[in-house]
PQR file with spaces between the fields and no chain letter, atoms N, CA, C, O and H, PARSE charges and radii, in Angstrom:
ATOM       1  N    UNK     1      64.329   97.538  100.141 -0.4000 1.5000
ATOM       2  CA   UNK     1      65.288   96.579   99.634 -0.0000 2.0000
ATOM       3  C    UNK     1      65.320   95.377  100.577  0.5500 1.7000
ATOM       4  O    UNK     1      65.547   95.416  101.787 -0.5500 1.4000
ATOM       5  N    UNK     2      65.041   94.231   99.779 -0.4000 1.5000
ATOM       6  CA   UNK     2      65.195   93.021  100.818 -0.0000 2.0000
ATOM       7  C    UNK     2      66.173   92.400  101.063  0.5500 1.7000
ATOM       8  O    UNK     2      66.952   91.984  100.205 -0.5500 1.4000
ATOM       9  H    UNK     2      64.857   94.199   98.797  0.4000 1.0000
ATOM      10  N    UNK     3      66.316   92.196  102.596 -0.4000 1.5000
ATOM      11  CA   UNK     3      67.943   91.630  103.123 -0.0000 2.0000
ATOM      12  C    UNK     3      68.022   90.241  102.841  0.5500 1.7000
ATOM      13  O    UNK     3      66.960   89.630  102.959 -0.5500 1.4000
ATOM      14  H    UNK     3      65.683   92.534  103.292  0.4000 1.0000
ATOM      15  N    UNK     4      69.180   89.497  102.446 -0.4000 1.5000
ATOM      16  CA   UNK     4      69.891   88.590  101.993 -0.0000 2.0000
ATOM      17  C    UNK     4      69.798   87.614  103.337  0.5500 1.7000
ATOM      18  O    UNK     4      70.417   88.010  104.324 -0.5500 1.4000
ATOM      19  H    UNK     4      70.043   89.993  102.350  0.4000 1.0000
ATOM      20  N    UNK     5      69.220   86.631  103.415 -0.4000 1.5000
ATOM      21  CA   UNK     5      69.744   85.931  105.056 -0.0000 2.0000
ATOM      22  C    UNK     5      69.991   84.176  104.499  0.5500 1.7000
ATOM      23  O    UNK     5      70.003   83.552  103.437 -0.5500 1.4000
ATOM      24  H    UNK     5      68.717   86.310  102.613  0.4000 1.0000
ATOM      25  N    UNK     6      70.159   83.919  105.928 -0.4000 1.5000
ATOM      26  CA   UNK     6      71.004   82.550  105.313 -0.0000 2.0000
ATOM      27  C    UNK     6      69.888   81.704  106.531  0.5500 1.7000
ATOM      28  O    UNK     6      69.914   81.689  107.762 -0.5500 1.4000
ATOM      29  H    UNK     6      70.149   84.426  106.791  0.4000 1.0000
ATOM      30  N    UNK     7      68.973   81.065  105.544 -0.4000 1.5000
ATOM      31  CA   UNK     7      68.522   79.522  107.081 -0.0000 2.0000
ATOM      32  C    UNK     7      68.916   78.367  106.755  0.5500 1.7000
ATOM      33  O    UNK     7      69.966   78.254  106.121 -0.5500 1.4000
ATOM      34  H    UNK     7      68.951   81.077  104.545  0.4000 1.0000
ATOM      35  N    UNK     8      68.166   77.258  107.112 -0.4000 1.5000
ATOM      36  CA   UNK     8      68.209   75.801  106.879 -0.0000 2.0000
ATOM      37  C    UNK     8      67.457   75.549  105.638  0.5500 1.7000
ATOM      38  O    UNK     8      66.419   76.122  105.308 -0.5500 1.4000
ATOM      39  H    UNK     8      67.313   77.349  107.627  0.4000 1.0000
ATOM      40  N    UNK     9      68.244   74.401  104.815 -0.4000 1.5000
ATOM      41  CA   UNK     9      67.742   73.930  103.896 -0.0000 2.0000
ATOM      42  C    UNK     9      66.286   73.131  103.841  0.5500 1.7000
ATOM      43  O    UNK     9      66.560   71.948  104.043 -0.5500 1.4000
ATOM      44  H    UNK     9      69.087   73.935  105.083  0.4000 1.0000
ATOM      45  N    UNK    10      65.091   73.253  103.685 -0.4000 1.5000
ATOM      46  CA   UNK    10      63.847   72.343  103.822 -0.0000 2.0000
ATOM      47  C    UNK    10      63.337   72.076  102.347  0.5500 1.7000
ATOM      48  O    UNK    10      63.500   72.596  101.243 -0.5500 1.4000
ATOM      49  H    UNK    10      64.867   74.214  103.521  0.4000 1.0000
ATOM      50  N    UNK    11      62.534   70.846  102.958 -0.4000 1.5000
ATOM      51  CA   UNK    11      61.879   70.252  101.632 -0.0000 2.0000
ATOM      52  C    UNK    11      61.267   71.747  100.733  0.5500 1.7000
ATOM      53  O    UNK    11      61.637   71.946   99.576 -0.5500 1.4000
ATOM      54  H    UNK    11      62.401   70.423  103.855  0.4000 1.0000
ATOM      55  N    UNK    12      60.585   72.432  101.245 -0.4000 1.5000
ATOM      56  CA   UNK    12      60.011   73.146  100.405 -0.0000 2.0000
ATOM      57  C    UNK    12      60.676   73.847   99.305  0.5500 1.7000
ATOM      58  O    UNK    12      60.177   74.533   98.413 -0.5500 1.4000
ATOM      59  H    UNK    12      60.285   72.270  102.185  0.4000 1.0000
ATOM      60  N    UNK    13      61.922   73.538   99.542 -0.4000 1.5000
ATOM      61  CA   UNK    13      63.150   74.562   99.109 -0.0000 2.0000
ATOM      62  C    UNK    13      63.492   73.864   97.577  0.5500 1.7000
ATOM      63  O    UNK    13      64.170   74.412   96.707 -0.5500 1.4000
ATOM      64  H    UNK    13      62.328   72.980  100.266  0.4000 1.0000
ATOM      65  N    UNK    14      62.936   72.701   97.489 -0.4000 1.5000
ATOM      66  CA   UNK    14      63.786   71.903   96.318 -0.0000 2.0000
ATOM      67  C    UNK    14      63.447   72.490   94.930  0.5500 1.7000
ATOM      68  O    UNK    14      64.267   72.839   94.080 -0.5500 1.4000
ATOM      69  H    UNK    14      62.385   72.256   98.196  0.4000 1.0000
ATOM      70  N    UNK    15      62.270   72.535   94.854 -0.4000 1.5000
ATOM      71  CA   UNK    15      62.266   73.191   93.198 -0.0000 2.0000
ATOM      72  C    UNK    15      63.231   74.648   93.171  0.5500 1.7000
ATOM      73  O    UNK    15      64.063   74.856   92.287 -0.5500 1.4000
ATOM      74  H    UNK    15      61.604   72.252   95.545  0.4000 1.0000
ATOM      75  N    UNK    16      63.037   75.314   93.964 -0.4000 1.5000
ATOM      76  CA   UNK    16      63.816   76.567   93.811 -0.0000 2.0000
ATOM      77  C    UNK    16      65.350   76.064   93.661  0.5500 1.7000
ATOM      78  O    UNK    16      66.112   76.368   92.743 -0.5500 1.4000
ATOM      79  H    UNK    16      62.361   75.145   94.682  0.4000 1.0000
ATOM      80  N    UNK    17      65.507   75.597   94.278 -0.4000 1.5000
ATOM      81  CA   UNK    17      67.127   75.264   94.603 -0.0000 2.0000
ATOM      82  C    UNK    17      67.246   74.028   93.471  0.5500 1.7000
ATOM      83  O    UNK    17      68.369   74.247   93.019 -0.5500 1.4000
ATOM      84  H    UNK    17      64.888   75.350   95.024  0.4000 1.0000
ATOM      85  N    UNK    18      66.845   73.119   92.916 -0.4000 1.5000
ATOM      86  CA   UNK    18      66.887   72.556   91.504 -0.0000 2.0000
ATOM      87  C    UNK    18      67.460   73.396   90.718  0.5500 1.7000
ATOM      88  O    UNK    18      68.648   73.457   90.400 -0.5500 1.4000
ATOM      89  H    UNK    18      65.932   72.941   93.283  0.4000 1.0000
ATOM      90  N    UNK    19      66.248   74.297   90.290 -0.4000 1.5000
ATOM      91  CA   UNK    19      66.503   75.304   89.558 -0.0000 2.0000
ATOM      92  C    UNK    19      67.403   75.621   89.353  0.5500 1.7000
ATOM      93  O    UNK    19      67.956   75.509   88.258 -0.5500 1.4000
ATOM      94  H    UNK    19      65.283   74.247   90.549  0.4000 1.0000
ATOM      95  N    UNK    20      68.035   76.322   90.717 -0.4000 1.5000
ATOM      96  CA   UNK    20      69.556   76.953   90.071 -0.0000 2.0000
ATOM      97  C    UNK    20      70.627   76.193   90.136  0.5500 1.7000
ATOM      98  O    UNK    20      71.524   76.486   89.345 -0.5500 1.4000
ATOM      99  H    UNK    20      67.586   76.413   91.606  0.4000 1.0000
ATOM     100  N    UNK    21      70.843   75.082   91.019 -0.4000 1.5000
ATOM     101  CA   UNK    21      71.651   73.811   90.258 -0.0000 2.0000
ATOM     102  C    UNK    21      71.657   73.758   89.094  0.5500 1.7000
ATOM     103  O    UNK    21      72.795   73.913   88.653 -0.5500 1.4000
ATOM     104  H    UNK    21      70.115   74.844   91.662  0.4000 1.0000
ATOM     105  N    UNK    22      70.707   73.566   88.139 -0.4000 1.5000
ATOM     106  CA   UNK    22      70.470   73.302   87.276 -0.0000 2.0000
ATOM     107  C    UNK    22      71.321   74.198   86.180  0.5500 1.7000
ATOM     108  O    UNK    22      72.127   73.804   85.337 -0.5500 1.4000
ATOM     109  H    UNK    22      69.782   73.440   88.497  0.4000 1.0000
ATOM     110  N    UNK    23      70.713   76.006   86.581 -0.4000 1.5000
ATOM     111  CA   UNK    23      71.256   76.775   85.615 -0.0000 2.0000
ATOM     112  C    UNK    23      72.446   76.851   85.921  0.5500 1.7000
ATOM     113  O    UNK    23      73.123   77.467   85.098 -0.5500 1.4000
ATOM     114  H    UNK    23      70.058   76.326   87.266  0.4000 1.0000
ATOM     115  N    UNK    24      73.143   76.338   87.071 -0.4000 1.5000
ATOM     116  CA   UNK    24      74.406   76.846   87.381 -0.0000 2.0000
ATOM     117  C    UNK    24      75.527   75.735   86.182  0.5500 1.7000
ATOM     118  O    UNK    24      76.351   75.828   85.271 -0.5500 1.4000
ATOM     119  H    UNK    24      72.593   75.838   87.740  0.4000 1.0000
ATOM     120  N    UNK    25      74.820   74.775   86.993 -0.4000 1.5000
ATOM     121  CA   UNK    25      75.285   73.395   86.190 -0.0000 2.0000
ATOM     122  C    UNK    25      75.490   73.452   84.557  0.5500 1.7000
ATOM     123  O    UNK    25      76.530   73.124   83.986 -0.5500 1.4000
ATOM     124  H    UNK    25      74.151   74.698   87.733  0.4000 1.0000
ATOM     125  N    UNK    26      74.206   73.969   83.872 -0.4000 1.5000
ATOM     126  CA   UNK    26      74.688   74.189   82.560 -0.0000 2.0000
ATOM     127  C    UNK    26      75.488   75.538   81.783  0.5500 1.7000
ATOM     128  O    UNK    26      75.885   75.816   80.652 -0.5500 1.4000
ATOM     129  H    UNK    26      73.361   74.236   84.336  0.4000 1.0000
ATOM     130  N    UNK    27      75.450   76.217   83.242 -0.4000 1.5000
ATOM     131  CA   UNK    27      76.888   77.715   82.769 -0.0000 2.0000
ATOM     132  C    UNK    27      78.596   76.521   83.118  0.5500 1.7000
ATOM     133  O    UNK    27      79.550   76.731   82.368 -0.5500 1.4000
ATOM     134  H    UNK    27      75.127   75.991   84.161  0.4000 1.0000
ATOM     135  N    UNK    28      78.695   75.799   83.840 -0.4000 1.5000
ATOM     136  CA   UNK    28      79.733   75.456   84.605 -0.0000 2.0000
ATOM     137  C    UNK    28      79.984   74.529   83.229  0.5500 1.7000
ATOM     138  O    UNK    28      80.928   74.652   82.449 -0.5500 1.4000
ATOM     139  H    UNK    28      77.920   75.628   84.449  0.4000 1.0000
ATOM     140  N    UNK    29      79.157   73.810   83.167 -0.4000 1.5000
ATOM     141  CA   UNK    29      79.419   72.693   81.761 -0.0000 2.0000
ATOM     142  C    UNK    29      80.001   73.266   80.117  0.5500 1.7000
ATOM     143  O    UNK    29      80.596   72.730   79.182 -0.5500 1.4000
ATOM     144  H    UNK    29      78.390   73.711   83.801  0.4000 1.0000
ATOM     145  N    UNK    30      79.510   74.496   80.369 -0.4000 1.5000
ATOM     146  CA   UNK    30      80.056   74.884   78.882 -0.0000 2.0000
ATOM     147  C    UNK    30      82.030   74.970   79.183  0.5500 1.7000
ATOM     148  O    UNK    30      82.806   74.389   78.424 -0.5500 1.4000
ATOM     149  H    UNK    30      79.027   74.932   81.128  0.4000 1.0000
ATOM     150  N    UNK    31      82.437   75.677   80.231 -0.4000 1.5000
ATOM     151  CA   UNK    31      83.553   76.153   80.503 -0.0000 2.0000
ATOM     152  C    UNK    31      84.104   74.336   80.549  0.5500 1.7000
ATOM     153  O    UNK    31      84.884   73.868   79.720 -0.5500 1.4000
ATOM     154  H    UNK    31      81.807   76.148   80.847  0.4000 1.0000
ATOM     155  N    UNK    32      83.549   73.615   81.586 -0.4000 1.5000
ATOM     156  CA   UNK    32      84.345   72.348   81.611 -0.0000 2.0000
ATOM     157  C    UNK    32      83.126   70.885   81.258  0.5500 1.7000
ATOM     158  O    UNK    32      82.535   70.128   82.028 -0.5500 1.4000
ATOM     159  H    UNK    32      82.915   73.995   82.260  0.4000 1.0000
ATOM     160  N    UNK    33      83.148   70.979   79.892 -0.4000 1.5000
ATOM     161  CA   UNK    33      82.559   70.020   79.407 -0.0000 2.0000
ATOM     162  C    UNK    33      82.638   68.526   79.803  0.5500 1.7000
ATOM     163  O    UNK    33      81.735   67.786   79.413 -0.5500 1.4000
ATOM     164  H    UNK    33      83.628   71.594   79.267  0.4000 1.0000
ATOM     165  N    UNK    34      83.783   67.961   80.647 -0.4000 1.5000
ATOM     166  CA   UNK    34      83.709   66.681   81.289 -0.0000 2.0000
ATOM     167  C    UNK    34      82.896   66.768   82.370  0.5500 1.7000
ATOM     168  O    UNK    34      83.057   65.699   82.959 -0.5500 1.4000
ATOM     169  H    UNK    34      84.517   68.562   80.964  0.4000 1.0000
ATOM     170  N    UNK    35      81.803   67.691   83.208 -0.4000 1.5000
ATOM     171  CA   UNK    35      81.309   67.356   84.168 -0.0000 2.0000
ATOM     172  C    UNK    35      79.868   66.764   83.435  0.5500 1.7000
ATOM     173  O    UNK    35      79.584   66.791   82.238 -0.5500 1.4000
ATOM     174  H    UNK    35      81.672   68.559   82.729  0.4000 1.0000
ATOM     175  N    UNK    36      79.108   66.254   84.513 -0.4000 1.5000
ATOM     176  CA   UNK    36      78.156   64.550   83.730 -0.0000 2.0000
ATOM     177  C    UNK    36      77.095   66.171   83.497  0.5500 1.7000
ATOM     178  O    UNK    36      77.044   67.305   83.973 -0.5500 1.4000
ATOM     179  H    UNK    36      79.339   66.232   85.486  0.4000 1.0000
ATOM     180  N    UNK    37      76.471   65.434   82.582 -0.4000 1.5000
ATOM     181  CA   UNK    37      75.166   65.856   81.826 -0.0000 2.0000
ATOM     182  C    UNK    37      74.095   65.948   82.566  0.5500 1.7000
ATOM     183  O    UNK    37      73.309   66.893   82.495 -0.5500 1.4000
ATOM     184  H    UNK    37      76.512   64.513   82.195  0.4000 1.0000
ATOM     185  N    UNK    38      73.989   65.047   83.277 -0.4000 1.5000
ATOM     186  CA   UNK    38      72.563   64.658   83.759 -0.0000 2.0000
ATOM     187  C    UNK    38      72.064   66.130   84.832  0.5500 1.7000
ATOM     188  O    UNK    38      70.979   66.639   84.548 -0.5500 1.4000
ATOM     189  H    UNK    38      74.628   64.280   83.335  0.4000 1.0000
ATOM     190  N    UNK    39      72.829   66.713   85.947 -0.4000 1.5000
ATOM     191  CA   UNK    39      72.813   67.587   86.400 -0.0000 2.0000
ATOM     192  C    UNK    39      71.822   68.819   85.861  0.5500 1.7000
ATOM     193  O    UNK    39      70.773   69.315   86.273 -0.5500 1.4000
ATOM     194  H    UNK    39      73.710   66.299   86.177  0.4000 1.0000
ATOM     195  N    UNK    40      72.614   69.028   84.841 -0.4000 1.5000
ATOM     196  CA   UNK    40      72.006   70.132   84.063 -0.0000 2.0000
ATOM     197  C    UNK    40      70.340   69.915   84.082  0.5500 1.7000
ATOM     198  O    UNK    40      69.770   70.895   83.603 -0.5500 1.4000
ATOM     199  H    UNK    40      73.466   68.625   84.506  0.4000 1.0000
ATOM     200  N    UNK    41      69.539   68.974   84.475 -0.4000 1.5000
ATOM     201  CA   UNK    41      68.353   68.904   84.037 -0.0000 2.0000
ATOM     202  C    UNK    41      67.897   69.286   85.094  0.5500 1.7000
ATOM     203  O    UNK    41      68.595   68.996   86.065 -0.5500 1.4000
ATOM     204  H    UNK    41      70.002   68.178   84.864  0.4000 1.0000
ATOM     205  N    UNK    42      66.681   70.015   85.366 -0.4000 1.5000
ATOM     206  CA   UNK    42      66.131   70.228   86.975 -0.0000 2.0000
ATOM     207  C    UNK    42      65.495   69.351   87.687  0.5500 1.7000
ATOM     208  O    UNK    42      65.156   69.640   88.834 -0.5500 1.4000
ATOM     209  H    UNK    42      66.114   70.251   84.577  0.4000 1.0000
ATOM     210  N    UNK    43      65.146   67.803   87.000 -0.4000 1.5000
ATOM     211  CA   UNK    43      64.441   66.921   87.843 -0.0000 2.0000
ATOM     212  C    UNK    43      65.595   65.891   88.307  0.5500 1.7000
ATOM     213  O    UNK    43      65.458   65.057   89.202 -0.5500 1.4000
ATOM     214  H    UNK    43      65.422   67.567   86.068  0.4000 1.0000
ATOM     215  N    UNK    44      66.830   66.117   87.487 -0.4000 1.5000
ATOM     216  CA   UNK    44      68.025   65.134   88.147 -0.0000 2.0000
ATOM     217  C    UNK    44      68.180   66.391   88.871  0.5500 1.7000
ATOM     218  O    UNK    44      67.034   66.747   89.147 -0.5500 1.4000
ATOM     219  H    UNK    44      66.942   66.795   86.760  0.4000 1.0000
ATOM     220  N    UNK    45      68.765   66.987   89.185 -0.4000 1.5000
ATOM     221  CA   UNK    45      69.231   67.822   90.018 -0.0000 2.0000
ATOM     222  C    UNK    45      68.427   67.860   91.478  0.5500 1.7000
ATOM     223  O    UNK    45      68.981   67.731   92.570 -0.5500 1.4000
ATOM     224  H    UNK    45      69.695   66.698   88.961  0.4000 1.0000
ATOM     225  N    UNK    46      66.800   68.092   91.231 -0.4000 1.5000
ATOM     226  CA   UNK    46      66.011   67.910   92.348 -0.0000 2.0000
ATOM     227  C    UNK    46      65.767   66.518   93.145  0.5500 1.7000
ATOM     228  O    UNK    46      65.573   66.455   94.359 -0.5500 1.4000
ATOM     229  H    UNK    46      66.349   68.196   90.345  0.4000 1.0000
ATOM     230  N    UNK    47      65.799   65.666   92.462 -0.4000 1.5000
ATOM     231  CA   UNK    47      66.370   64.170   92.517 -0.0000 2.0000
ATOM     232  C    UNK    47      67.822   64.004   93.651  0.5500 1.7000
ATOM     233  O    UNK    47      67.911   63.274   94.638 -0.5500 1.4000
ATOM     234  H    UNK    47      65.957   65.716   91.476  0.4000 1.0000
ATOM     235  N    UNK    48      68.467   64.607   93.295 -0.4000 1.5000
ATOM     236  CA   UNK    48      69.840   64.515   94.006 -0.0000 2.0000
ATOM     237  C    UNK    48      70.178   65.357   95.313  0.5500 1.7000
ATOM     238  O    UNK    48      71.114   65.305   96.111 -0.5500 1.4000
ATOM     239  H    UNK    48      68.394   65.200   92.493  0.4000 1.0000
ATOM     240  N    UNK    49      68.790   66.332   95.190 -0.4000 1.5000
ATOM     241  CA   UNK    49      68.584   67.068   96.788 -0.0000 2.0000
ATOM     242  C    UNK    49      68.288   66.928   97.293  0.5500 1.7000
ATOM     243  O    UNK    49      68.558   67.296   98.436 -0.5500 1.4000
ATOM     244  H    UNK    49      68.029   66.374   94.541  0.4000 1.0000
ATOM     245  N    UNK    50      66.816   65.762   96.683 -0.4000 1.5000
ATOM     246  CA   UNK    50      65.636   64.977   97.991 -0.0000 2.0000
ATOM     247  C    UNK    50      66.891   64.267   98.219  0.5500 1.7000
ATOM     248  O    UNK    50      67.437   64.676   99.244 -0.5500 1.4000
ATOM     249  H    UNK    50      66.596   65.463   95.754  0.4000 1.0000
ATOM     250  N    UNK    51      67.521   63.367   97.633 -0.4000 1.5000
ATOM     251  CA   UNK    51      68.456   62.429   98.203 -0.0000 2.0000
ATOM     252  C    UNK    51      69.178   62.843   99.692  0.5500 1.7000
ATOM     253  O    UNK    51      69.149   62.128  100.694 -0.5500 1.4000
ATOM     254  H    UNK    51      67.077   63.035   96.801  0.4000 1.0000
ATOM     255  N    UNK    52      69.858   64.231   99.581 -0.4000 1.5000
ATOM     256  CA   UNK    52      70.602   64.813  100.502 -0.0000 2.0000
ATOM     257  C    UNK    52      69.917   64.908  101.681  0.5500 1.7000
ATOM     258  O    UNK    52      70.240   64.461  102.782 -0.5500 1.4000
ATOM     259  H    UNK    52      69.882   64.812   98.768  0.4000 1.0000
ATOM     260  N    UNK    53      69.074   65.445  101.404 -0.4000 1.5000
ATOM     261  CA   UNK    53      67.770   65.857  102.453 -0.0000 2.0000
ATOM     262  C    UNK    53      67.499   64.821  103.103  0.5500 1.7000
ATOM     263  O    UNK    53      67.650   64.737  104.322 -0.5500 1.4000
ATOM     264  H    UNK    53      68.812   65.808  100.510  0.4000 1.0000
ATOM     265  N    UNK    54      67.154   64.091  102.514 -0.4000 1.5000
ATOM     266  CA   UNK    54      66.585   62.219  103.291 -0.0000 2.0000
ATOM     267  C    UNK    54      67.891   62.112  103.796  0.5500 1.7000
ATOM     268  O    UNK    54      67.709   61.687  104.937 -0.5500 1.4000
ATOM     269  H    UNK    54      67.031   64.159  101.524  0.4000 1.0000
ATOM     270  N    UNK    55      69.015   62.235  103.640 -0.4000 1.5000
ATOM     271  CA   UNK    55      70.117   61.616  104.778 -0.0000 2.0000
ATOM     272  C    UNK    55      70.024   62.615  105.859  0.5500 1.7000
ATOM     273  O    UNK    55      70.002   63.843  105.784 -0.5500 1.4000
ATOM     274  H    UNK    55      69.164   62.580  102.713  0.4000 1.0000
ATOM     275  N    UNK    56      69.954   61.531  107.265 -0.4000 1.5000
ATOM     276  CA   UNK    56      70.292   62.110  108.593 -0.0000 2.0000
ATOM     277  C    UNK    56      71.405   62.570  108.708  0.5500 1.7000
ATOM     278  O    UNK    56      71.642   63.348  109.633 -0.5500 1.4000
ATOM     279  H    UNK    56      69.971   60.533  107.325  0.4000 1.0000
ATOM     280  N    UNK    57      72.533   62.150  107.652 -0.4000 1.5000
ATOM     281  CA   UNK    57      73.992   62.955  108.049 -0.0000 2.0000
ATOM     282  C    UNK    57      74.221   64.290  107.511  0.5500 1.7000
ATOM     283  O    UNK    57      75.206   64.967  107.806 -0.5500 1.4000
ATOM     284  H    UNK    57      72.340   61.519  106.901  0.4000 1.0000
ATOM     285  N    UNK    58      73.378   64.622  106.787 -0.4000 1.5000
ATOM     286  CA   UNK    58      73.625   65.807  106.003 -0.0000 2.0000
ATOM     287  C    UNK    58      72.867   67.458  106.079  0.5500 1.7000
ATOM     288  O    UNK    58      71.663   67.662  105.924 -0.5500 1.4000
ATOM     289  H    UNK    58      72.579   64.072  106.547  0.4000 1.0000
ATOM     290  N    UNK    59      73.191   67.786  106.165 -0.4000 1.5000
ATOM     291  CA   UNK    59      72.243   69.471  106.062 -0.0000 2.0000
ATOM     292  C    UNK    59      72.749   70.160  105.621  0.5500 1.7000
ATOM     293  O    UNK    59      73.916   69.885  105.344 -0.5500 1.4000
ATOM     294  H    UNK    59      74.169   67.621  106.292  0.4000 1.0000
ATOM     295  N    UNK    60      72.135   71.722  105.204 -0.4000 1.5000
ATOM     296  CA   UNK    60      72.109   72.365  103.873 -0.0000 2.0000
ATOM     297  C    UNK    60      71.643   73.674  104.359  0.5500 1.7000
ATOM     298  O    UNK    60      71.139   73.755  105.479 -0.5500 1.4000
ATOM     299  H    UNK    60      71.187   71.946  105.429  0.4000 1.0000
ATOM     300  N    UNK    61      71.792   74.845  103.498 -0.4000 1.5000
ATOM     301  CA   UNK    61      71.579   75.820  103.880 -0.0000 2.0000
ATOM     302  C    UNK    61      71.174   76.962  103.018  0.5500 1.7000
ATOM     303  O    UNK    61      72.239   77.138  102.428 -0.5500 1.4000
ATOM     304  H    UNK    61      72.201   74.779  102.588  0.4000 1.0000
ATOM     305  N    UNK    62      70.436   77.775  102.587 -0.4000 1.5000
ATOM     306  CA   UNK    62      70.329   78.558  101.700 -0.0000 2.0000
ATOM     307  C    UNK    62      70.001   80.074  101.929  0.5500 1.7000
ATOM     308  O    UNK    62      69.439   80.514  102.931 -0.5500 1.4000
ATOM     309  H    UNK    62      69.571   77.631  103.066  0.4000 1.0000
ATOM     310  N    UNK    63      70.459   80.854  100.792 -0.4000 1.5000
ATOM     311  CA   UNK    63      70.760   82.347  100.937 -0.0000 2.0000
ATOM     312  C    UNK    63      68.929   82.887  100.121  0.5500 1.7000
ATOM     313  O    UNK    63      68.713   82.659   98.931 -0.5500 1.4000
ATOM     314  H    UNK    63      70.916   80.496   99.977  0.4000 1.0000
ATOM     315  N    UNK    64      67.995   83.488  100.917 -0.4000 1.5000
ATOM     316  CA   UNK    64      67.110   83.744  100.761 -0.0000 2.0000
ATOM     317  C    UNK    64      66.895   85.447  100.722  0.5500 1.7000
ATOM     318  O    UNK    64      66.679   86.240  101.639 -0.5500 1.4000
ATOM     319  H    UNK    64      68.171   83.673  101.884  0.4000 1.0000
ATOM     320  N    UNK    65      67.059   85.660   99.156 -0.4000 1.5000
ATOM     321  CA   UNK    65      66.484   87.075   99.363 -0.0000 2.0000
ATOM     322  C    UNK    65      64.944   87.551   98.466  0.5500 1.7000
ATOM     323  O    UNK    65      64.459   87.565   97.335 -0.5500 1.4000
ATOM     324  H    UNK    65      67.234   85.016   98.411  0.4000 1.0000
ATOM     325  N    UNK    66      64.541   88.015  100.354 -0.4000 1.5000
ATOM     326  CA   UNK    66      63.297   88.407   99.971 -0.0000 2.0000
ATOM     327  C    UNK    66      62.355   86.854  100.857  0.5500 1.7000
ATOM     328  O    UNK    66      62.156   86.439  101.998 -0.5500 1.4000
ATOM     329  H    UNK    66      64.935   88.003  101.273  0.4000 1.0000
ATOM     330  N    UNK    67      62.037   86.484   99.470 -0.4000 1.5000
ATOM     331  CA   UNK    67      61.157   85.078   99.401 -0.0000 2.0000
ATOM     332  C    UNK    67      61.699   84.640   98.124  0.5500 1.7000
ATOM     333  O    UNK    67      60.958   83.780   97.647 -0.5500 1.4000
ATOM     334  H    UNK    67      62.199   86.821   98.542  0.4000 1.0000
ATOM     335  N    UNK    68      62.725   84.900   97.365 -0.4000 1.5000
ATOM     336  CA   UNK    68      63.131   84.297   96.586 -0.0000 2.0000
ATOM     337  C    UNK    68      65.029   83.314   96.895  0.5500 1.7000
ATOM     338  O    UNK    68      65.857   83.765   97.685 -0.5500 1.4000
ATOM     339  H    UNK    68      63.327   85.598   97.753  0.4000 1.0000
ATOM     340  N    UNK    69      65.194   82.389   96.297 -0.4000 1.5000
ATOM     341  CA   UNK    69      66.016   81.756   96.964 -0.0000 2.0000
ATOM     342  C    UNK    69      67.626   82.272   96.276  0.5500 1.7000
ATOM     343  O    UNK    69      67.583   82.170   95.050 -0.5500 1.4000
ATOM     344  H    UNK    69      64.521   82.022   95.655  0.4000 1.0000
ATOM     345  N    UNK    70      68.834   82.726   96.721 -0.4000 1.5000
ATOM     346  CA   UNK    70      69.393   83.725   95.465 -0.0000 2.0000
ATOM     347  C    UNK    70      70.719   82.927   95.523  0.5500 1.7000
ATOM     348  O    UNK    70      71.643   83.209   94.760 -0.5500 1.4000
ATOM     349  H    UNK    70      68.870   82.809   97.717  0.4000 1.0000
């Protein structure tokens, strides 16, 4: 069974982590339909992480189980 760990957010990380922005984004949108649309898509979403990423003020972190990002 593979353990759950937590590192730093890196470029390599973005499609995975799109991804579930993405699906999270369009479970969250049904319940509250005023949040924006665009989210829901995985290339706005991945779009809006390179963004994060490129800022020096910001860092990020993700829960990796296995080799998959969870």
């Amino acid at each position: 069974m593979a353990r759950v760990t937590v590192r730093p957010f890196e470029r390599g990380d973005l499609d995975a982590a799109a991804a579930l922005v993405a699906e999270a984004h369009r479970r969250d949108r049904e319940r509250h339909p005023v949040l924006v649309e665009s989210l829901a898509d995985e290339g706005e979403a991945r779009s809006m992480l390179a963004e994060w990423l490129d800022n020096e003020r910001t860092e990020g972190a993700v829960a990796v189980d296995g080799d998959v990002l969870a």
